[in-house]
Amino acid sequence: MTTVERADEAVRPGDWLRERLSNALSEFTAAAALIVLFVALSFASPHFLTADNLFNIGAQTAVIAIIATAQTMVIITKGIDLSVGSVAALAGVVGAMTVRDLGFSVWTATLVAIVIGALAGLVNGLLVTAARIPPFIATLGMMSAARGLVFIITGAVGVYGLPESFQLLGNGEIAGIPFAIVLTGLVAIGIAFLLSQTQFGQYTYAMGSNLEAARRSGISVGRHLTTVYVIAGVLVGLGGMIAASRVNSGQPNYGIALELDVIAAAVIGGASLFGGQGRIIGTLIGAFLIALVRNGAVLLDISIHVQMVIVGLIIWAAVYFDQYRRRRLESRG
Amino acid sequence: MSTTSRPEPTTEPTDAGAGVPVLEARGIVKRFGHVEALRGADFTVHKAEVVALIGDNGAGKSTLIKTLSGVHAPDEGEIRVNGRPVRFSTPVDARQAGVETVYQDLAVADDLTVAANLYLGREILRSGPLGRLGLLDKRAMRRGATEALSQLGVRVPRVTTPIAMLSGGQRQSVAVARAIIWATNVVILDEPTAALGVVQTERVLDVVRRARDAGMSVVLVSHNMPQVLEVADRVEVLRLGRRAARFQADQATTDDLVAAMTGARATQTEEP
């Protein structure tokens, strides 16, 4: 048979650049917004560009970034995890209690917090895969259940009286660099590598993009999806422990509405709620942007209530942008 | 046994169509509750031929396809691959027996690149300990994808382009190519051109012909009678859950096919 050359469906070489740009478009946009906000805050507040404040933003970014990384993995699979705030609080509180009541070292306590996060992730994953409950509802239930557990085990009272060493993860330093930032870097590099370079990452994107195609390709999607939720839980547990360490106590109220910040961070960075898209570099930029908004609002004396409105607007804008991008792509095909 | 005749006899092995069928279904019965979708259906695919499977809506085409591709297990009957009886309980079983299927809309992951889609579920890993950690050998997959697509005459901008950026025809060509690359015996295409325009359809059919000429067997499910007669070597007609007729494509007309589908006339140009 002969191949017939047809001009109307020919390869379009000029698309290479467009393809590259389109891939990184949300990341560029987010980075631009980040720079604009950074410069604006530098002019708006004399306290912004101080070493203390920048370190503070770094540490604040760390927790959001680690948990947003977890959220990004779940969002790539076309899921969502609403339970991150409650699970982080549970992990932090239990970690603090093991130090106070059982005399665990901060390292062992961190391990316990991570295991708590992993267990919560396992339950989320099994609810989604085995019980076939949609991720939104499965993790909504976990959000309530984990928060309830936090109040039950603490009696709704913060866990105080911790040794100085408990502050290591949140306020400690390695060679002058905050420990939390080092941990964030390690987590981000590790997960970015996992997602972009391994078979596991490939399957994660594939499942979010077309679950049925992934299943018919012989991928055991149930086991794989559960693993994604477990890894996300591990990161949430670690994030919760860092957050507790920053305030040197286990706070039962920690992380209420944290899911909004991290979902916003992921979506701003280009993760698509329709699944199949999202990169850790974008999520880091998004997390930094959210931390800046929070920090700037405090410096400029904008009330916490106005901050909530701002975060809401940011989420709308980011999701609208994602929709718009999808529609344009589809109308081309 | 049937003898195939094609417009271009020089491109085919001399014994094509003779011998043991590559894929054969005998007396397949499949019930869904009280509904009998297949009532003893037979189906035959020989080496290096394009067989069109046609039938009216509800004739049992999709059920038969799903049985052959491992989605449904038959209640009765036998499936043979190269003469050996097989049991497919999952699509993976069918794939391991060399039978690949392209479903109408479920074929590709839009966000993944062309290369990643071609290798989905069969990724090439790095050699050594890195590979055991699940590290992908992306370069090898890009190379393999480029080579395989050029052999099949599928043209895409680059194998690193996400599927979402391709046209409908290119997308479907990639899905079909993916099945052809991995199939060792039969490729089943379920309405591969239903959503495509004329030019795009022709491109997909080119890929099908090339695969056939390279020795692959292709099952084509289609509603488009002129297309069936254009691309298929043989046509098998399913009616009311059974094989109603078989035709050599070059000896049949659209009217013959329609008559067999609707049961207006029991024409059979060949019967063993």
JSON list of N, CA and C in Angstrom, two decimals, chain A residues 80-87 90 119-121 123-125 127-128 133-150 152 229 259:
[
{"chain": "A", "resi": 80, "resn": "ILE", "atom": "N", "xyz": [-8.98, 14.27, 45.07]},
{"chain": "A", "resi": 80, "resn": "ILE", "atom": "CA", "xyz": [-8.76, 15.45, 45.88]},
{"chain": "A", "resi": 80, "resn": "ILE", "atom": "C", "xyz": [-8.71, 14.97, 47.33]},
{"chain": "A", "resi": 81, "resn": "ASP", "atom": "N", "xyz": [-7.91, 15.62, 48.14]},
{"chain": "A", "resi": 81, "resn": "ASP", "atom": "CA", "xyz": [-7.81, 15.20, 49.54]},
{"chain": "A", "resi": 81, "resn": "ASP", "atom": "C", "xyz": [-8.19, 16.36, 50.46]},
{"chain": "A", "resi": 82, "resn": "LEU", "atom": "N", "xyz": [-9.41, 16.29, 50.98]},
{"chain": "A", "resi": 82, "resn": "LEU", "atom": "CA", "xyz": [-9.90, 17.35, 51.86]},
{"chain": "A", "resi": 82, "resn": "LEU", "atom": "C", "xyz": [-9.45, 17.12, 53.30]},
{"chain": "A", "resi": 83, "resn": "SER", "atom": "N", "xyz": [-8.86, 15.96, 53.57]},
{"chain": "A", "resi": 83, "resn": "SER", "atom": "CA", "xyz": [-8.57, 15.60, 54.96]},
{"chain": "A", "resi": 83, "resn": "SER", "atom": "C", "xyz": [-7.19, 16.05, 55.42]},
{"chain": "A", "resi": 84, "resn": "VAL", "atom": "N", "xyz": [-6.44, 16.74, 54.56]},
{"chain": "A", "resi": 84, "resn": "VAL", "atom": "CA", "xyz": [-5.03, 17.02, 54.90]},
{"chain": "A", "resi": 84, "resn": "VAL", "atom": "C", "xyz": [-4.89, 17.83, 56.20]},
{"chain": "A", "resi": 85, "resn": "GLY", "atom": "N", "xyz": [-5.76, 18.82, 56.41]},
{"chain": "A", "resi": 85, "resn": "GLY", "atom": "CA", "xyz": [-5.65, 19.65, 57.62]},
{"chain": "A", "resi": 85, "resn": "GLY", "atom": "C", "xyz": [-5.89, 18.83, 58.88]},
{"chain": "A", "resi": 86, "resn": "SER", "atom": "N", "xyz": [-6.94, 18.03, 58.89]},
{"chain": "A", "resi": 86, "resn": "SER", "atom": "CA", "xyz": [-7.28, 17.22, 60.06]},
{"chain": "A", "resi": 86, "resn": "SER", "atom": "C", "xyz": [-6.20, 16.17, 60.31]},
{"chain": "A", "resi": 87, "resn": "VAL", "atom": "N", "xyz": [-5.74, 15.53, 59.24]},
{"chain": "A", "resi": 87, "resn": "VAL", "atom": "CA", "xyz": [-4.73, 14.47, 59.41]},
{"chain": "A", "resi": 87, "resn": "VAL", "atom": "C", "xyz": [-3.41, 15.08, 59.89]},
{"chain": "A", "resi": 90, "resn": "LEU", "atom": "N", "xyz": [-3.83, 15.66, 63.53]},
{"chain": "A", "resi": 90, "resn": "LEU", "atom": "CA", "xyz": [-3.77, 14.39, 64.24]},
{"chain": "A", "resi": 90, "resn": "LEU", "atom": "C", "xyz": [-2.33, 13.92, 64.39]},
{"chain": "A", "resi": 119, "resn": "LEU", "atom": "N", "xyz": [-1.41, 5.78, 57.67]},
{"chain": "A", "resi": 119, "resn": "LEU", "atom": "CA", "xyz": [-2.62, 5.01, 57.96]},
{"chain": "A", "resi": 119, "resn": "LEU", "atom": "C", "xyz": [-3.86, 5.75, 57.46]},
{"chain": "A", "resi": 120, "resn": "ALA", "atom": "N", "xyz": [-3.90, 7.05, 57.73]},
{"chain": "A", "resi": 120, "resn": "ALA", "atom": "CA", "xyz": [-5.04, 7.85, 57.25]},
{"chain": "A", "resi": 120, "resn": "ALA", "atom": "C", "xyz": [-5.09, 7.79, 55.72]},
{"chain": "A", "resi": 121, "resn": "GLY", "atom": "N", "xyz": [-3.92, 7.88, 55.09]},
{"chain": "A", "resi": 121, "resn": "GLY", "atom": "CA", "xyz": [-3.86, 7.79, 53.63]},
{"chain": "A", "resi": 121, "resn": "GLY", "atom": "C", "xyz": [-4.34, 6.44, 53.13]},
{"chain": "A", "resi": 123, "resn": "VAL", "atom": "N", "xyz": [-6.50, 4.45, 54.62]},
{"chain": "A", "resi": 123, "resn": "VAL", "atom": "CA", "xyz": [-7.96, 4.41, 54.74]},
{"chain": "A", "resi": 123, "resn": "VAL", "atom": "C", "xyz": [-8.59, 5.19, 53.59]},
{"chain": "A", "resi": 124, "resn": "ASN", "atom": "N", "xyz": [-8.09, 6.40, 53.34]},
{"chain": "A", "resi": 124, "resn": "ASN", "atom": "CA", "xyz": [-8.59, 7.18, 52.21]},
{"chain": "A", "resi": 124, "resn": "ASN", "atom": "C", "xyz": [-8.50, 6.39, 50.91]},
{"chain": "A", "resi": 125, "resn": "GLY", "atom": "N", "xyz": [-7.33, 5.79, 50.68]},
{"chain": "A", "resi": 125, "resn": "GLY", "atom": "CA", "xyz": [-7.10, 5.06, 49.44]},
{"chain": "A", "resi": 125, "resn": "GLY", "atom": "C", "xyz": [-8.05, 3.88, 49.30]},
{"chain": "A", "resi": 127, "resn": "LEU", "atom": "N", "xyz": [-10.96, 3.52, 50.78]},
{"chain": "A", "resi": 127, "resn": "LEU", "atom": "CA", "xyz": [-12.33, 4.02, 50.58]},
{"chain": "A", "resi": 127, "resn": "LEU", "atom": "C", "xyz": [-12.55, 4.36, 49.11]},
{"chain": "A", "resi": 128, "resn": "VAL", "atom": "N", "xyz": [-11.53, 4.95, 48.48]},
{"chain": "A", "resi": 128, "resn": "VAL", "atom": "CA", "xyz": [-11.67, 5.35, 47.08]},
{"chain": "A", "resi": 128, "resn": "VAL", "atom": "C", "xyz": [-11.64, 4.14, 46.16]},
{"chain": "A", "resi": 133, "resn": "ILE", "atom": "N", "xyz": [-15.88, 4.92, 46.90]},
{"chain": "A", "resi": 133, "resn": "ILE", "atom": "CA", "xyz": [-16.46, 6.20, 47.30]},
{"chain": "A", "resi": 133, "resn": "ILE", "atom": "C", "xyz": [-15.66, 7.30, 46.59]},
{"chain": "A", "resi": 134, "resn": "PRO", "atom": "N", "xyz": [-16.35, 8.27, 45.98]},
{"chain": "A", "resi": 134, "resn": "PRO", "atom": "CA", "xyz": [-15.60, 9.33, 45.29]},
{"chain": "A", "resi": 134, "resn": "PRO", "atom": "C", "xyz": [-14.63, 10.02, 46.25]},
{"chain": "A", "resi": 135, "resn": "PRO", "atom": "N", "xyz": [-13.43, 10.39, 45.77]},
{"chain": "A", "resi": 135, "resn": "PRO", "atom": "CA", "xyz": [-12.41, 10.97, 46.64]},
{"chain": "A", "resi": 135, "resn": "PRO", "atom": "C", "xyz": [-12.92, 12.15, 47.47]},
{"chain": "A", "resi": 136, "resn": "PHE", "atom": "N", "xyz": [-13.74, 12.98, 46.86]},
{"chain": "A", "resi": 136, "resn": "PHE", "atom": "CA", "xyz": [-14.26, 14.16, 47.56]},
{"chain": "A", "resi": 136, "resn": "PHE", "atom": "C", "xyz": [-14.98, 13.74, 48.84]},
{"chain": "A", "resi": 137, "resn": "ILE", "atom": "N", "xyz": [-15.83, 12.73, 48.73]},
{"chain": "A", "resi": 137, "resn": "ILE", "atom": "CA", "xyz": [-16.63, 12.29, 49.89]},
{"chain": "A", "resi": 137, "resn": "ILE", "atom": "C", "xyz": [-15.77, 11.47, 50.85]},
{"chain": "A", "resi": 138, "resn": "ALA", "atom": "N", "xyz": [-14.93, 10.59, 50.30]},
{"chain": "A", "resi": 138, "resn": "ALA", "atom": "CA", "xyz": [-14.09, 9.73, 51.15]},
{"chain": "A", "resi": 138, "resn": "ALA", "atom": "C", "xyz": [-13.23, 10.60, 52.06]},
{"chain": "A", "resi": 139, "resn": "THR", "atom": "N", "xyz": [-12.60, 11.63, 51.48]},
{"chain": "A", "resi": 139, "resn": "THR", "atom": "CA", "xyz": [-11.69, 12.45, 52.28]},
{"chain": "A", "resi": 139, "resn": "THR", "atom": "C", "xyz": [-12.44, 13.48, 53.11]},
{"chain": "A", "resi": 140, "resn": "LEU", "atom": "N", "xyz": [-13.67, 13.81, 52.68]},
{"chain": "A", "resi": 140, "resn": "LEU", "atom": "CA", "xyz": [-14.51, 14.69, 53.52]},
{"chain": "A", "resi": 140, "resn": "LEU", "atom": "C", "xyz": [-14.84, 13.96, 54.83]},
{"chain": "A", "resi": 141, "resn": "GLY", "atom": "N", "xyz": [-15.14, 12.67, 54.71]},
{"chain": "A", "resi": 141, "resn": "GLY", "atom": "CA", "xyz": [-15.40, 11.87, 55.91]},
{"chain": "A", "resi": 141, "resn": "GLY", "atom": "C", "xyz": [-14.17, 11.80, 56.79]},
{"chain": "A", "resi": 142, "resn": "MET", "atom": "N", "xyz": [-13.00, 11.59, 56.15]},
{"chain": "A", "resi": 142, "resn": "MET", "atom": "CA", "xyz": [-11.75, 11.52, 56.91]},
{"chain": "A", "resi": 142, "resn": "MET", "atom": "C", "xyz": [-11.45, 12.86, 57.58]},
{"chain": "A", "resi": 143, "resn": "MET", "atom": "N", "xyz": [-11.79, 13.95, 56.91]},
{"chain": "A", "resi": 143, "resn": "MET", "atom": "CA", "xyz": [-11.58, 15.28, 57.47]},
{"chain": "A", "resi": 143, "resn": "MET", "atom": "C", "xyz": [-12.33, 15.41, 58.80]},
{"chain": "A", "resi": 144, "resn": "SER", "atom": "N", "xyz": [-13.55, 14.93, 58.82]},
{"chain": "A", "resi": 144, "resn": "SER", "atom": "CA", "xyz": [-14.35, 15.02, 60.05]},
{"chain": "A", "resi": 144, "resn": "SER", "atom": "C", "xyz": [-13.88, 14.00, 61.08]},
{"chain": "A", "resi": 145, "resn": "ALA", "atom": "N", "xyz": [-13.65, 12.77, 60.64]},
{"chain": "A", "resi": 145, "resn": "ALA", "atom": "CA", "xyz": [-13.28, 11.71, 61.57]},
{"chain": "A", "resi": 145, "resn": "ALA", "atom": "C", "xyz": [-11.94, 11.99, 62.25]},
{"chain": "A", "resi": 146, "resn": "ALA", "atom": "N", "xyz": [-10.94, 12.43, 61.45]},
{"chain": "A", "resi": 146, "resn": "ALA", "atom": "CA", "xyz": [-9.62, 12.67, 62.02]},
{"chain": "A", "resi": 146, "resn": "ALA", "atom": "C", "xyz": [-9.66, 13.85, 62.99]},
{"chain": "A", "resi": 147, "resn": "ARG", "atom": "N", "xyz": [-10.42, 14.88, 62.61]},
{"chain": "A", "resi": 147, "resn": "ARG", "atom": "CA", "xyz": [-10.54, 16.04, 63.52]},
{"chain": "A", "resi": 147, "resn": "ARG", "atom": "C", "xyz": [-11.21, 15.62, 64.81]},
{"chain": "A", "resi": 148, "resn": "GLY", "atom": "N", "xyz": [-12.23, 14.80, 64.69]},
{"chain": "A", "resi": 148, "resn": "GLY", "atom": "CA", "xyz": [-12.91, 14.30, 65.89]},
{"chain": "A", "resi": 148, "resn": "GLY", "atom": "C", "xyz": [-11.95, 13.54, 66.79]},
{"chain": "A", "resi": 149, "resn": "LEU", "atom": "N", "xyz": [-11.13, 12.67, 66.17]},
{"chain": "A", "resi": 149, "resn": "LEU", "atom": "CA", "xyz": [-10.14, 11.90, 66.93]},
{"chain": "A", "resi": 149, "resn": "LEU", "atom": "C", "xyz": [-9.18, 12.82, 67.67]},
{"chain": "A", "resi": 150, "resn": "VAL", "atom": "N", "xyz": [-8.75, 13.89, 66.99]},
{"chain": "A", "resi": 150, "resn": "VAL", "atom": "CA", "xyz": [-7.83, 14.85, 67.62]},
{"chain": "A", "resi": 150, "resn": "VAL", "atom": "C", "xyz": [-8.45, 15.39, 68.90]},
{"chain": "A", "resi": 152, "resn": "ILE", "atom": "N", "xyz": [-10.88, 14.09, 70.68]},
{"chain": "A", "resi": 152, "resn": "ILE", "atom": "CA", "xyz": [-11.10, 13.03, 71.66]},
{"chain": "A", "resi": 152, "resn": "ILE", "atom": "C", "xyz": [-9.81, 12.76, 72.44]},
{"chain": "A", "resi": 229, "resn": "TYR", "atom": "N", "xyz": [-2.35, 7.55, 47.71]},
{"chain": "A", "resi": 229, "resn": "TYR", "atom": "CA", "xyz": [-2.94, 8.14, 48.92]},
{"chain": "A", "resi": 229, "resn": "TYR", "atom": "C", "xyz": [-2.05, 7.89, 50.14]},
{"chain": "A", "resi": 259, "resn": "GLU", "atom": "N", "xyz": [-6.72, 22.67, 53.74]},
{"chain": "A", "resi": 259, "resn": "GLU", "atom": "CA", "xyz": [-6.92, 22.04, 52.43]},
{"chain": "A", "resi": 259, "resn": "GLU", "atom": "C", "xyz": [-7.10, 23.11, 51.35]}
]
